[in-house]
Amino acid sequence: MEDRDGFIWFDGKMVPWREATVHGLTHSLHYGMGCFEGERAYATPQGAAIFRLPEHTKRLFNSAKILQMEVPFSEAEINAATKEVIRVNQLESAYIRPLLFYGAEGMGLSAKGLKVHVLIAAWSWGSYLGQEALEKGIRVKVSSFNRHQVNIHLCKAKATGNYMNSMLAQREASSCGYDEALLLDREGYVAEGSGENVFMVRDGTLYTPTLTSALEGITRDTIMRFARDAGIPIVEKQLTRDEFYIADEAFFTGTAAEVTPIREIDGRIIGSGSRGPITTQLQSRYFDTVAGRRDDHPEWLHLAG
Ligand code: PMP
């Protein structure tokens, strides 16, 4: 990642990509307190457009508030900087990674007086789980790792340290030959994927877990709006793993994973074992909207230029 041309916005300045480095005693490297976003810009007929940029920036600031990290920029400045990163790197489409972290001014858990650094990087990144996954669906394993208990890690923050749990689950699933993990909460109900929210369809109704132990996904919100527009009933409730086993359809949502069908969970084939009709409908509406092929939500597209 580090050896490429381009620029990263770092503490208010555009820095050449290879020079956007930190000291080894950077506090956030040691204790994992920091927060970040994952955003995408898509190629549209009008140029690169960042999907739901203000909502992502708002979530970044909410994460910082939960972690009591003071952001030395305004939301408007971060929105403008994000667009600038797309422009200076001449990206037609991109994955965008804003990050807030504590500097190397001192050690110790209080982090008193430490500088909060902000960087925003963007690069071309295709579909997270692969193009074939978007069409054929993926194989998922219920993880032996639980998702965060709400009083241990704070799930409404997209906090760097929270992702140790995601990495353990993802690696376990992958070493067992699966594509992705499905994590249960401490009570045993389905929470989310390692980096995605999850949905299932049964008898024409769309179900998704309540957000107790899961991130408030922006793609999740987008998909729920599409379902409402299409008159598909939606139920948010605690869901068990066996409700997923007998679902007609299931899929993951996330900025990176977009709308990825799930074709198998723990050796049980979901529905017909291929992308189901409601998944197909919501997925194509998603791709049409982000690429500006529909204009029903113009407020979600933020042109970089
Ligand atoms: N849950 C987790 C743990 C995630 O990392 C992500 C990706 N940000 C999501 C859900 C989906 O969130 P979004 O749709 O906003 O990308």
PDB file of C-alpha atoms and ligand atoms in Angstrom:
ATOM      1  CA  MET A   1       0.000   0.000   0.000  1.00  0.00           C
ATOM      2  CA  GLU A   2       2.720   2.459   0.925  1.00  0.00           C
ATOM      3  CA  ASP A   3       4.753   2.422  -2.272  1.00  0.00           C
ATOM      4  CA  ARG A   4       2.683   4.230  -4.864  1.00  0.00           C
ATOM      5  CA  ASP A   5       2.250   7.616  -6.489  1.00  0.00           C
ATOM      6  CA  GLY A   6      -0.399  10.068  -5.379  1.00  0.00           C
ATOM      7  CA  PHE A   7      -1.281  12.234  -2.397  1.00  0.00           C
ATOM      8  CA  ILE A   8      -2.780  11.707   1.040  1.00  0.00           C
ATOM      9  CA  TRP A   9      -4.468  14.546   2.917  1.00  0.00           C
ATOM     10  CA  PHE A  10      -2.644  14.600   6.252  1.00  0.00           C
ATOM     11  CA  ASP A  11      -3.467  17.124   9.005  1.00  0.00           C
ATOM     12  CA  GLY A  12      -4.700  19.735   6.571  1.00  0.00           C
ATOM     13  CA  LYS A  13      -2.052  19.346   3.832  1.00  0.00           C
ATOM     14  CA  MET A  14      -1.670  17.217   0.717  1.00  0.00           C
ATOM     15  CA  VAL A  15       1.359  15.007   1.343  1.00  0.00           C
ATOM     16  CA  PRO A  16       3.064  12.810  -1.290  1.00  0.00           C
ATOM     17  CA  TRP A  17       1.813   9.232  -0.779  1.00  0.00           C
ATOM     18  CA  ARG A  18       5.183   7.755   0.274  1.00  0.00           C
ATOM     19  CA  GLU A  19       5.755  10.530   2.843  1.00  0.00           C
ATOM     20  CA  ALA A  20       2.475  10.038   4.746  1.00  0.00           C
ATOM     21  CA  THR A  21       4.274   8.150   7.554  1.00  0.00           C
ATOM     22  CA  VAL A  22       4.169   8.079  11.387  1.00  0.00           C
ATOM     23  CA  HIS A  23       6.618   7.416  14.240  1.00  0.00           C
ATOM     24  CA  GLY A  24       6.843   3.934  15.802  1.00  0.00           C
ATOM     25  CA  LEU A  25       5.680   5.334  19.150  1.00  0.00           C
ATOM     26  CA  THR A  26       2.386   6.537  17.685  1.00  0.00           C
ATOM     27  CA  HIS A  27      -0.048   6.076  20.574  1.00  0.00           C
ATOM     28  CA  SER A  28      -2.886   4.556  18.524  1.00  0.00           C
ATOM     29  CA  LEU A  29      -0.544   1.839  17.234  1.00  0.00           C
ATOM     30  CA  HIS A  30       0.029   0.692  20.812  1.00  0.00           C
ATOM     31  CA  TYR A  31      -3.468   0.778  22.308  1.00  0.00           C
ATOM     32  CA  GLY A  32      -5.771   0.659  19.277  1.00  0.00           C
ATOM     33  CA  MET A  33      -7.741   3.801  20.036  1.00  0.00           C
ATOM     34  CA  GLY A  34      -8.586   5.617  16.852  1.00  0.00           C
ATOM     35  CA  CYS A  35     -11.482   5.670  14.438  1.00  0.00           C
ATOM     36  CA  PHE A  36     -11.996   5.574  10.722  1.00  0.00           C
ATOM     37  CA  GLU A  37     -14.446   5.494   7.862  1.00  0.00           C
ATOM     38  CA  GLY A  38     -14.798   3.464   4.697  1.00  0.00           C
ATOM     39  CA  GLU A  39     -16.407   5.342   1.821  1.00  0.00           C
ATOM     40  CA  ARG A  40     -16.711   4.856  -1.897  1.00  0.00           C
ATOM     41  CA  ALA A  41     -16.733   7.216  -4.835  1.00  0.00           C
ATOM     42  CA  TYR A  42     -18.352   5.817  -7.974  1.00  0.00           C
ATOM     43  CA  ALA A  43     -17.973   6.877 -11.592  1.00  0.00           C
ATOM     44  CA  THR A  44     -21.172   8.666 -12.635  1.00  0.00           C
ATOM     45  CA  PRO A  45     -22.041  10.477 -15.894  1.00  0.00           C
ATOM     46  CA  GLN A  46     -21.151  13.754 -14.100  1.00  0.00           C
ATOM     47  CA  GLY A  47     -17.785  12.471 -12.754  1.00  0.00           C
ATOM     48  CA  ALA A  48     -16.676  10.758  -9.524  1.00  0.00           C
ATOM     49  CA  ALA A  49     -19.373  11.036  -6.846  1.00  0.00           C
ATOM     50  CA  ILE A  50     -18.850  10.125  -3.190  1.00  0.00           C
ATOM     51  CA  PHE A  51     -21.825   8.142  -1.947  1.00  0.00           C
ATOM     52  CA  ARG A  52     -23.451   9.623   1.176  1.00  0.00           C
ATOM     53  CA  LEU A  53     -20.332  11.606   2.100  1.00  0.00           C
ATOM     54  CA  PRO A  54     -21.920  13.781   4.856  1.00  0.00           C
ATOM     55  CA  GLU A  55     -23.373  10.689   6.564  1.00  0.00           C
ATOM     56  CA  HIS A  56     -19.926   9.051   6.620  1.00  0.00           C
ATOM     57  CA  THR A  57     -18.289  12.214   7.942  1.00  0.00           C
ATOM     58  CA  LYS A  58     -20.988  12.485  10.603  1.00  0.00           C
ATOM     59  CA  ARG A  59     -20.341   8.889  11.677  1.00  0.00           C
ATOM     60  CA  LEU A  60     -16.598   9.648  11.870  1.00  0.00           C
ATOM     61  CA  PHE A  61     -17.312  12.580  14.178  1.00  0.00           C
ATOM     62  CA  ASN A  62     -19.735  10.463  16.225  1.00  0.00           C
ATOM     63  CA  SER A  63     -17.050   7.792  16.591  1.00  0.00           C
ATOM     64  CA  ALA A  64     -14.602  10.488  17.782  1.00  0.00           C
ATOM     65  CA  LYS A  65     -17.194  11.780  20.248  1.00  0.00           C
ATOM     66  CA  ILE A  66     -17.776   8.302  21.690  1.00  0.00           C
ATOM     67  CA  LEU A  67     -13.992   7.841  22.060  1.00  0.00           C
ATOM     68  CA  GLN A  68     -13.573  11.410  23.408  1.00  0.00           C
ATOM     69  CA  MET A  69     -11.108  12.321  20.675  1.00  0.00           C
ATOM     70  CA  GLU A  70     -11.273  15.949  19.703  1.00  0.00           C
ATOM     71  CA  VAL A  71     -11.199  16.422  15.930  1.00  0.00           C
ATOM     72  CA  PRO A  72      -9.161  19.501  14.982  1.00  0.00           C
ATOM     73  CA  PHE A  73     -11.278  20.096  11.853  1.00  0.00           C
ATOM     74  CA  SER A  74     -14.949  20.737  11.152  1.00  0.00           C
ATOM     75  CA  GLU A  75     -17.209  18.304   9.318  1.00  0.00           C
ATOM     76  CA  ALA A  76     -17.347  20.778   6.408  1.00  0.00           C
ATOM     77  CA  GLU A  77     -13.525  20.835   6.234  1.00  0.00           C
ATOM     78  CA  ILE A  78     -13.382  17.026   6.192  1.00  0.00           C
ATOM     79  CA  ASN A  79     -16.044  16.853   3.467  1.00  0.00           C
ATOM     80  CA  ALA A  80     -14.087  19.344   1.346  1.00  0.00           C
ATOM     81  CA  ALA A  81     -10.791  17.513   1.980  1.00  0.00           C
ATOM     82  CA  THR A  82     -12.352  14.182   0.964  1.00  0.00           C
ATOM     83  CA  LYS A  83     -13.418  15.621  -2.381  1.00  0.00           C
ATOM     84  CA  GLU A  84      -9.992  17.179  -2.836  1.00  0.00           C
ATOM     85  CA  VAL A  85      -8.305  13.797  -2.335  1.00  0.00           C
ATOM     86  CA  ILE A  86     -10.382  12.331  -5.184  1.00  0.00           C
ATOM     87  CA  ARG A  87      -9.549  15.304  -7.416  1.00  0.00           C
ATOM     88  CA  VAL A  88      -5.790  15.471  -6.846  1.00  0.00           C
ATOM     89  CA  ASN A  89      -5.420  11.722  -7.330  1.00  0.00           C
ATOM     90  CA  GLN A  90      -7.568  11.959 -10.483  1.00  0.00           C
ATOM     91  CA  LEU A  91      -9.716   9.029  -9.422  1.00  0.00           C
ATOM     92  CA  GLU A  92     -12.836   8.115 -11.381  1.00  0.00           C
ATOM     93  CA  SER A  93     -13.922   5.745  -8.653  1.00  0.00           C
ATOM     94  CA  ALA A  94     -12.301   4.970  -5.320  1.00  0.00           C
ATOM     95  CA  TYR A  95     -12.382   3.496  -1.874  1.00  0.00           C
ATOM     96  CA  ILE A  96     -11.797   6.294   0.644  1.00  0.00           C
ATOM     97  CA  ARG A  97     -10.250   5.850   4.076  1.00  0.00           C
ATOM     98  CA  PRO A  98     -10.372   8.734   6.578  1.00  0.00           C
ATOM     99  CA  LEU A  99      -8.527   7.925   9.843  1.00  0.00           C
ATOM    100  CA  LEU A 100      -8.234   9.722  13.195  1.00  0.00           C
ATOM    101  CA  PHE A 101      -5.430   8.650  15.525  1.00  0.00           C
ATOM    102  CA  TYR A 102      -3.370   9.831  18.486  1.00  0.00           C
ATOM    103  CA  GLY A 103       0.194  10.953  17.772  1.00  0.00           C
ATOM    104  CA  ALA A 104       3.531  10.029  19.336  1.00  0.00           C
ATOM    105  CA  GLU A 105       3.776  12.958  21.775  1.00  0.00           C
ATOM    106  CA  GLY A 106       3.545  10.669  24.802  1.00  0.00           C
ATOM    107  CA  MET A 107       2.691   7.190  26.110  1.00  0.00           C
ATOM    108  CA  GLY A 108       0.296   6.152  28.898  1.00  0.00           C
ATOM    109  CA  LEU A 109      -3.392   5.324  28.766  1.00  0.00           C
ATOM    110  CA  SER A 110      -4.766   8.768  29.612  1.00  0.00           C
ATOM    111  CA  ALA A 111      -3.603  10.095  26.226  1.00  0.00           C
ATOM    112  CA  LYS A 112      -3.699  13.543  27.822  1.00  0.00           C
ATOM    113  CA  GLY A 113      -2.408  16.327  25.622  1.00  0.00           C
ATOM    114  CA  LEU A 114      -1.894  14.077  22.639  1.00  0.00           C
ATOM    115  CA  LYS A 115      -2.507  15.449  19.191  1.00  0.00           C
ATOM    116  CA  VAL A 116      -5.350  13.944  17.194  1.00  0.00           C
ATOM    117  CA  HIS A 117      -4.088  13.418  13.639  1.00  0.00           C
ATOM    118  CA  VAL A 118      -6.363  13.099  10.647  1.00  0.00           C
ATOM    119  CA  LEU A 119      -5.596  11.562   7.297  1.00  0.00           C
ATOM    120  CA  ILE A 120      -7.697  10.809   4.248  1.00  0.00           C
ATOM    121  CA  ALA A 121      -6.448   8.395   1.586  1.00  0.00           C
ATOM    122  CA  ALA A 122      -8.217   7.150  -1.536  1.00  0.00           C
ATOM    123  CA  TRP A 123      -7.333   4.542  -4.124  1.00  0.00           C
ATOM    124  CA  SER A 124      -8.967   2.359  -6.768  1.00  0.00           C
ATOM    125  CA  TRP A 125     -10.346  -0.765  -5.137  1.00  0.00           C
ATOM    126  CA  GLY A 126     -12.685  -3.188  -6.879  1.00  0.00           C
ATOM    127  CA  SER A 127     -15.354  -5.265  -5.185  1.00  0.00           C
ATOM    128  CA  TYR A 128     -14.215  -6.351  -1.698  1.00  0.00           C
ATOM    129  CA  LEU A 129     -15.276 -10.002  -1.909  1.00  0.00           C
ATOM    130  CA  GLY A 130     -14.806 -10.296  -5.687  1.00  0.00           C
ATOM    131  CA  GLN A 131     -17.064  -9.791  -8.713  1.00  0.00           C
ATOM    132  CA  GLU A 132     -18.129 -13.451  -8.656  1.00  0.00           C
ATOM    133  CA  ALA A 133     -19.307 -13.036  -5.044  1.00  0.00           C
ATOM    134  CA  LEU A 134     -21.687 -10.260  -6.118  1.00  0.00           C
ATOM    135  CA  GLU A 135     -23.287 -12.572  -8.680  1.00  0.00           C
ATOM    136  CA  LYS A 136     -23.066 -16.051  -7.180  1.00  0.00           C
ATOM    137  CA  GLY A 137     -22.973 -15.301  -3.475  1.00  0.00           C
ATOM    138  CA  ILE A 138     -20.535 -16.377  -0.784  1.00  0.00           C
ATOM    139  CA  ARG A 139     -20.110 -19.161   1.753  1.00  0.00           C
ATOM    140  CA  VAL A 140     -20.300 -18.027   5.360  1.00  0.00           C
ATOM    141  CA  LYS A 141     -19.362 -19.573   8.695  1.00  0.00           C
ATOM    142  CA  VAL A 142     -20.841 -18.648  12.063  1.00  0.00           C
ATOM    143  CA  SER A 143     -17.794 -17.539  14.021  1.00  0.00           C
ATOM    144  CA  SER A 144     -16.532 -19.021  17.258  1.00  0.00           C
ATOM    145  CA  PHE A 145     -15.757 -15.396  18.200  1.00  0.00           C
ATOM    146  CA  ASN A 146     -18.660 -13.310  19.575  1.00  0.00           C
ATOM    147  CA  ARG A 147     -19.320  -9.754  18.455  1.00  0.00           C
ATOM    148  CA  HIS A 148     -18.665  -7.053  21.028  1.00  0.00           C
ATOM    149  CA  GLN A 149     -20.632  -6.851  24.227  1.00  0.00           C
ATOM    150  CA  VAL A 150     -21.888  -3.261  24.344  1.00  0.00           C
ATOM    151  CA  ASN A 151     -20.144  -2.412  27.593  1.00  0.00           C
ATOM    152  CA  ILE A 152     -16.751  -3.720  26.522  1.00  0.00           C
ATOM    153  CA  HIS A 153     -16.338  -2.269  23.055  1.00  0.00           C
ATOM    154  CA  LEU A 154     -18.576   0.528  21.871  1.00  0.00           C
ATOM    155  CA  CYS A 155     -20.143  -0.680  18.648  1.00  0.00           C
ATOM    156  CA  LYS A 156     -21.572   2.656  17.484  1.00  0.00           C
ATOM    157  CA  ALA A 157     -17.992   3.836  17.047  1.00  0.00           C
ATOM    158  CA  LYS A 158     -16.143   2.634  13.976  1.00  0.00           C
ATOM    159  CA  ALA A 159     -13.113   2.307  16.235  1.00  0.00           C
ATOM    160  CA  THR A 160      -9.830   0.822  15.046  1.00  0.00           C
ATOM    161  CA  GLY A 161      -9.510  -1.464  18.098  1.00  0.00           C
ATOM    162  CA  ASN A 162     -12.946  -2.991  17.440  1.00  0.00           C
ATOM    163  CA  TYR A 163     -11.504  -4.571  14.302  1.00  0.00           C
ATOM    164  CA  MET A 164      -9.244  -6.993  16.139  1.00  0.00           C
ATOM    165  CA  ASN A 165     -12.419  -9.011  16.731  1.00  0.00           C
ATOM    166  CA  SER A 166     -13.307  -8.706  13.020  1.00  0.00           C
ATOM    167  CA  MET A 167      -9.856  -9.882  11.960  1.00  0.00           C
ATOM    168  CA  LEU A 168      -9.919 -12.918  14.250  1.00  0.00           C
ATOM    169  CA  ALA A 169     -13.338 -13.912  12.892  1.00  0.00           C
ATOM    170  CA  GLN A 170     -12.438 -13.279   9.246  1.00  0.00           C
ATOM    171  CA  ARG A 171      -9.208 -15.292   9.509  1.00  0.00           C
ATOM    172  CA  GLU A 172     -10.957 -18.176  11.233  1.00  0.00           C
ATOM    173  CA  ALA A 173     -13.656 -18.321   8.528  1.00  0.00           C
ATOM    174  CA  SER A 174     -11.087 -18.116   5.780  1.00  0.00           C
ATOM    175  CA  SER A 175      -8.815 -20.784   7.303  1.00  0.00           C
ATOM    176  CA  CYS A 176     -11.862 -23.094   7.449  1.00  0.00           C
ATOM    177  CA  GLY A 177     -12.418 -22.535   3.709  1.00  0.00           C
ATOM    178  CA  TYR A 178     -15.273 -20.004   3.973  1.00  0.00           C
ATOM    179  CA  ASP A 179     -15.456 -16.546   2.423  1.00  0.00           C
ATOM    180  CA  GLU A 180     -16.683 -14.582   5.429  1.00  0.00           C
ATOM    181  CA  ALA A 181     -17.682 -14.848   9.094  1.00  0.00           C
ATOM    182  CA  LEU A 182     -21.082 -14.244  10.667  1.00  0.00           C
ATOM    183  CA  LEU A 183     -20.721 -13.135  14.268  1.00  0.00           C
ATOM    184  CA  LEU A 184     -23.233 -13.714  17.053  1.00  0.00           C
ATOM    185  CA  ASP A 185     -23.638 -11.371  20.011  1.00  0.00           C
ATOM    186  CA  ARG A 186     -22.974 -12.446  23.598  1.00  0.00           C
ATOM    187  CA  GLU A 187     -26.586 -13.659  23.928  1.00  0.00           C
ATOM    188  CA  GLY A 188     -26.232 -15.848  20.845  1.00  0.00           C
ATOM    189  CA  TYR A 189     -28.212 -13.743  18.367  1.00  0.00           C
ATOM    190  CA  VAL A 190     -26.854 -12.846  14.930  1.00  0.00           C
ATOM    191  CA  ALA A 191     -25.067  -9.476  15.005  1.00  0.00           C
ATOM    192  CA  GLU A 192     -23.186  -8.830  11.739  1.00  0.00           C
ATOM    193  CA  GLY A 193     -20.317  -9.899   9.501  1.00  0.00           C
ATOM    194  CA  SER A 194     -16.684  -8.983  10.156  1.00  0.00           C
ATOM    195  CA  GLY A 195     -17.190  -5.785   8.139  1.00  0.00           C
ATOM    196  CA  GLU A 196     -20.822  -5.926   6.985  1.00  0.00           C
ATOM    197  CA  ASN A 197     -24.392  -5.757   8.238  1.00  0.00           C
ATOM    198  CA  VAL A 198     -26.571  -8.729   7.413  1.00  0.00           C
ATOM    199  CA  PHE A 199     -30.105  -9.282   6.081  1.00  0.00           C
ATOM    200  CA  MET A 200     -32.313 -12.285   5.388  1.00  0.00           C
ATOM    201  CA  VAL A 201     -35.567 -12.741   3.448  1.00  0.00           C
ATOM    202  CA  ARG A 202     -38.341 -15.106   4.432  1.00  0.00           C
ATOM    203  CA  ASP A 203     -41.773 -15.294   2.792  1.00  0.00           C
ATOM    204  CA  GLY A 204     -41.257 -11.923   1.117  1.00  0.00           C
ATOM    205  CA  THR A 205     -40.297 -10.054   4.322  1.00  0.00           C
ATOM    206  CA  LEU A 206     -36.842  -8.542   4.831  1.00  0.00           C
ATOM    207  CA  TYR A 207     -35.300  -9.133   8.275  1.00  0.00           C
ATOM    208  CA  THR A 208     -32.202  -7.565   9.803  1.00  0.00           C
ATOM    209  CA  PRO A 209     -30.779  -7.775  13.335  1.00  0.00           C
ATOM    210  CA  THR A 210     -31.303  -4.904  15.762  1.00  0.00           C
ATOM    211  CA  LEU A 211     -28.146  -2.818  16.076  1.00  0.00           C
ATOM    212  CA  THR A 212     -27.249  -3.600  19.687  1.00  0.00           C
ATOM    213  CA  SER A 213     -23.888  -5.183  18.891  1.00  0.00           C
ATOM    214  CA  ALA A 214     -23.485  -4.007  15.298  1.00  0.00           C
ATOM    215  CA  LEU A 215     -22.325  -0.902  13.481  1.00  0.00           C
ATOM    216  CA  GLU A 216     -25.023   1.458  12.184  1.00  0.00           C
ATOM    217  CA  GLY A 217     -24.236   0.727   8.565  1.00  0.00           C
ATOM    218  CA  ILE A 218     -24.927   3.379   5.966  1.00  0.00           C
ATOM    219  CA  THR A 219     -25.457   0.718   3.285  1.00  0.00           C
ATOM    220  CA  ARG A 220     -27.910  -0.999   5.659  1.00  0.00           C
ATOM    221  CA  ASP A 221     -29.845   2.254   5.887  1.00  0.00           C
ATOM    222  CA  THR A 222     -29.756   2.673   2.092  1.00  0.00           C
ATOM    223  CA  ILE A 223     -31.086  -0.856   1.531  1.00  0.00           C
ATOM    224  CA  MET A 224     -33.863  -0.357   4.083  1.00  0.00           C
ATOM    225  CA  ARG A 225     -34.938   2.831   2.266  1.00  0.00           C
ATOM    226  CA  PHE A 226     -35.008   0.933  -1.051  1.00  0.00           C
ATOM    227  CA  ALA A 227     -37.073  -1.854   0.511  1.00  0.00           C
ATOM    228  CA  ARG A 228     -39.551   0.672   1.919  1.00  0.00           C
ATOM    229  CA  ASP A 229     -39.821   2.390  -1.490  1.00  0.00           C
ATOM    230  CA  ALA A 230     -40.502  -1.002  -3.119  1.00  0.00           C
ATOM    231  CA  GLY A 231     -43.148  -1.944  -0.534  1.00  0.00           C
ATOM    232  CA  ILE A 232     -41.080  -4.846   0.843  1.00  0.00           C
ATOM    233  CA  PRO A 233     -41.972  -5.313   4.545  1.00  0.00           C
ATOM    234  CA  ILE A 234     -38.961  -4.893   6.885  1.00  0.00           C
ATOM    235  CA  VAL A 235     -38.594  -6.315  10.377  1.00  0.00           C
ATOM    236  CA  GLU A 236     -35.706  -5.387  12.690  1.00  0.00           C
ATOM    237  CA  LYS A 237     -35.428  -7.897  15.522  1.00  0.00           C
ATOM    238  CA  GLN A 238     -33.169 -10.342  17.294  1.00  0.00           C
ATOM    239  CA  LEU A 239     -32.511 -13.172  14.836  1.00  0.00           C
ATOM    240  CA  THR A 240     -31.059 -16.601  15.503  1.00  0.00           C
ATOM    241  CA  ARG A 241     -28.553 -18.486  13.381  1.00  0.00           C
ATOM    242  CA  ASP A 242     -31.167 -21.137  12.532  1.00  0.00           C
ATOM    243  CA  GLU A 243     -33.548 -18.453  11.244  1.00  0.00           C
ATOM    244  CA  PHE A 244     -30.776 -17.665   8.771  1.00  0.00           C
ATOM    245  CA  TYR A 245     -30.293 -21.390   7.947  1.00  0.00           C
ATOM    246  CA  ILE A 246     -33.932 -21.617   6.776  1.00  0.00           C
ATOM    247  CA  ALA A 247     -34.131 -18.198   5.102  1.00  0.00           C
ATOM    248  CA  ASP A 248     -35.138 -17.944   1.445  1.00  0.00           C
ATOM    249  CA  GLU A 249     -32.333 -15.423   0.820  1.00  0.00           C
ATOM    250  CA  ALA A 250     -29.572 -13.736   2.797  1.00  0.00           C
ATOM    251  CA  PHE A 251     -27.041 -11.020   2.008  1.00  0.00           C
ATOM    252  CA  PHE A 252     -24.385  -8.784   3.508  1.00  0.00           C
ATOM    253  CA  THR A 253     -24.261  -4.994   3.097  1.00  0.00           C
ATOM    254  CA  GLY A 254     -21.336  -2.618   3.493  1.00  0.00           C
ATOM    255  CA  THR A 255     -19.514   0.137   1.687  1.00  0.00           C
ATOM    256  CA  ALA A 256     -16.708  -2.271   0.749  1.00  0.00           C
ATOM    257  CA  ALA A 257     -18.854  -5.422   0.337  1.00  0.00           C
ATOM    258  CA  GLU A 258     -21.729  -3.448  -1.290  1.00  0.00           C
ATOM    259  CA  VAL A 259     -24.622  -5.951  -1.519  1.00  0.00           C
ATOM    260  CA  THR A 260     -23.163  -9.460  -1.439  1.00  0.00           C
ATOM    261  CA  PRO A 261     -25.504 -12.469  -1.552  1.00  0.00           C
ATOM    262  CA  ILE A 262     -24.910 -15.327   0.902  1.00  0.00           C
ATOM    263  CA  ARG A 263     -25.434 -18.746  -0.655  1.00  0.00           C
ATOM    264  CA  GLU A 264     -24.410 -21.010   2.213  1.00  0.00           C
ATOM    265  CA  ILE A 265     -24.101 -20.772   6.005  1.00  0.00           C
ATOM    266  CA  ASP A 266     -22.376 -23.560   7.974  1.00  0.00           C
ATOM    267  CA  GLY A 267     -22.955 -26.103   5.199  1.00  0.00           C
ATOM    268  CA  ARG A 268     -26.674 -25.226   4.819  1.00  0.00           C
ATOM    269  CA  ILE A 269     -27.631 -23.972   1.360  1.00  0.00           C
ATOM    270  CA  ILE A 270     -29.648 -20.744   1.620  1.00  0.00           C
ATOM    271  CA  GLY A 271     -32.779 -20.825  -0.540  1.00  0.00           C
ATOM    272  CA  SER A 272     -31.904 -21.972  -4.042  1.00  0.00           C
ATOM    273  CA  GLY A 273     -28.176 -21.509  -3.411  1.00  0.00           C
ATOM    274  CA  SER A 274     -27.924 -18.541  -5.756  1.00  0.00           C
ATOM    275  CA  ARG A 275     -28.704 -14.810  -5.633  1.00  0.00           C
ATOM    276  CA  GLY A 276     -32.417 -14.584  -4.768  1.00  0.00           C
ATOM    277  CA  PRO A 277     -34.981 -12.276  -6.410  1.00  0.00           C
ATOM    278  CA  ILE A 278     -35.255  -9.691  -3.601  1.00  0.00           C
ATOM    279  CA  THR A 279     -31.463  -9.607  -3.199  1.00  0.00           C
ATOM    280  CA  THR A 280     -31.146  -9.101  -6.967  1.00  0.00           C
ATOM    281  CA  GLN A 281     -33.722  -6.293  -6.934  1.00  0.00           C
ATOM    282  CA  LEU A 282     -32.087  -4.421  -4.024  1.00  0.00           C
ATOM    283  CA  GLN A 283     -28.561  -5.014  -5.316  1.00  0.00           C
ATOM    284  CA  SER A 284     -29.305  -3.661  -8.795  1.00  0.00           C
ATOM    285  CA  ARG A 285     -31.097  -0.657  -7.319  1.00  0.00           C
ATOM    286  CA  TYR A 286     -28.001  -0.037  -5.181  1.00  0.00           C
ATOM    287  CA  PHE A 287     -25.580  -0.203  -8.120  1.00  0.00           C
ATOM    288  CA  ASP A 288     -27.859   1.963 -10.278  1.00  0.00           C
ATOM    289  CA  THR A 289     -28.127   4.591  -7.542  1.00  0.00           C
ATOM    290  CA  VAL A 290     -24.423   4.815  -6.631  1.00  0.00           C
ATOM    291  CA  ALA A 291     -23.480   5.094 -10.310  1.00  0.00           C
ATOM    292  CA  GLY A 292     -26.013   7.871 -10.902  1.00  0.00           C
ATOM    293  CA  ARG A 293     -28.134   5.790 -13.283  1.00  0.00           C
ATOM    294  CA  ARG A 294     -31.223   6.658 -11.226  1.00  0.00           C
ATOM    295  CA  ASP A 295     -31.923  10.084  -9.851  1.00  0.00           C
ATOM    296  CA  ASP A 296     -34.323   9.192  -7.057  1.00  0.00           C
ATOM    297  CA  HIS A 297     -31.792  10.142  -4.344  1.00  0.00           C
ATOM    298  CA  PRO A 298     -29.637  12.955  -5.784  1.00  0.00           C
ATOM    299  CA  GLU A 299     -28.832  14.084  -2.222  1.00  0.00           C
ATOM    300  CA  TRP A 300     -26.744  10.924  -1.760  1.00  0.00           C
ATOM    301  CA  LEU A 301     -24.265  11.665  -4.584  1.00  0.00           C
ATOM    302  CA  HIS A 302     -21.523  14.192  -3.855  1.00  0.00           C
ATOM    303  CA  LEU A 303     -19.488  15.099  -6.912  1.00  0.00           C
ATOM    304  CA  ALA A 304     -15.770  15.458  -6.180  1.00  0.00           C
ATOM    305  CA  GLY A 305     -15.220  17.946  -8.991  1.00  0.00           C
TER     306      GLY A 305
HETATM  307  N1  PMP B   1     -20.351  -3.557  10.300  1.00  0.00           N
HETATM  308  C1  PMP B   1     -19.018  -3.437  10.381  1.00  0.00           C
HETATM  309  C2  PMP B   1     -18.308  -4.075  11.502  1.00  0.00           C
HETATM  310  C3  PMP B   1     -18.317  -2.717   9.394  1.00  0.00           C
HETATM  311  O1  PMP B   1     -16.991  -2.603   9.467  1.00  0.00           O
HETATM  312  C4  PMP B   1     -19.013  -2.144   8.324  1.00  0.00           C
HETATM  313  C5  PMP B   1     -18.263  -1.385   7.261  1.00  0.00           C
HETATM  314  N2  PMP B   1     -18.100  -0.037   7.594  1.00  0.00           N
HETATM  315  C6  PMP B   1     -20.408  -2.286   8.284  1.00  0.00           C
HETATM  316  C7  PMP B   1     -21.041  -2.998   9.290  1.00  0.00           C
HETATM  317  C8  PMP B   1     -21.216  -1.670   7.180  1.00  0.00           C
HETATM  318  O2  PMP B   1     -21.217  -0.276   7.299  1.00  0.00           O
HETATM  319  P1  PMP B   1     -21.365   0.664   6.024  1.00  0.00           P
HETATM  320  O3  PMP B   1     -22.537   0.150   5.270  1.00  0.00           O
HETATM  321  O4  PMP B   1     -21.608   2.015   6.583  1.00  0.00           O
HETATM  322  O5  PMP B   1     -20.114   0.576   5.250  1.00  0.00           O
END
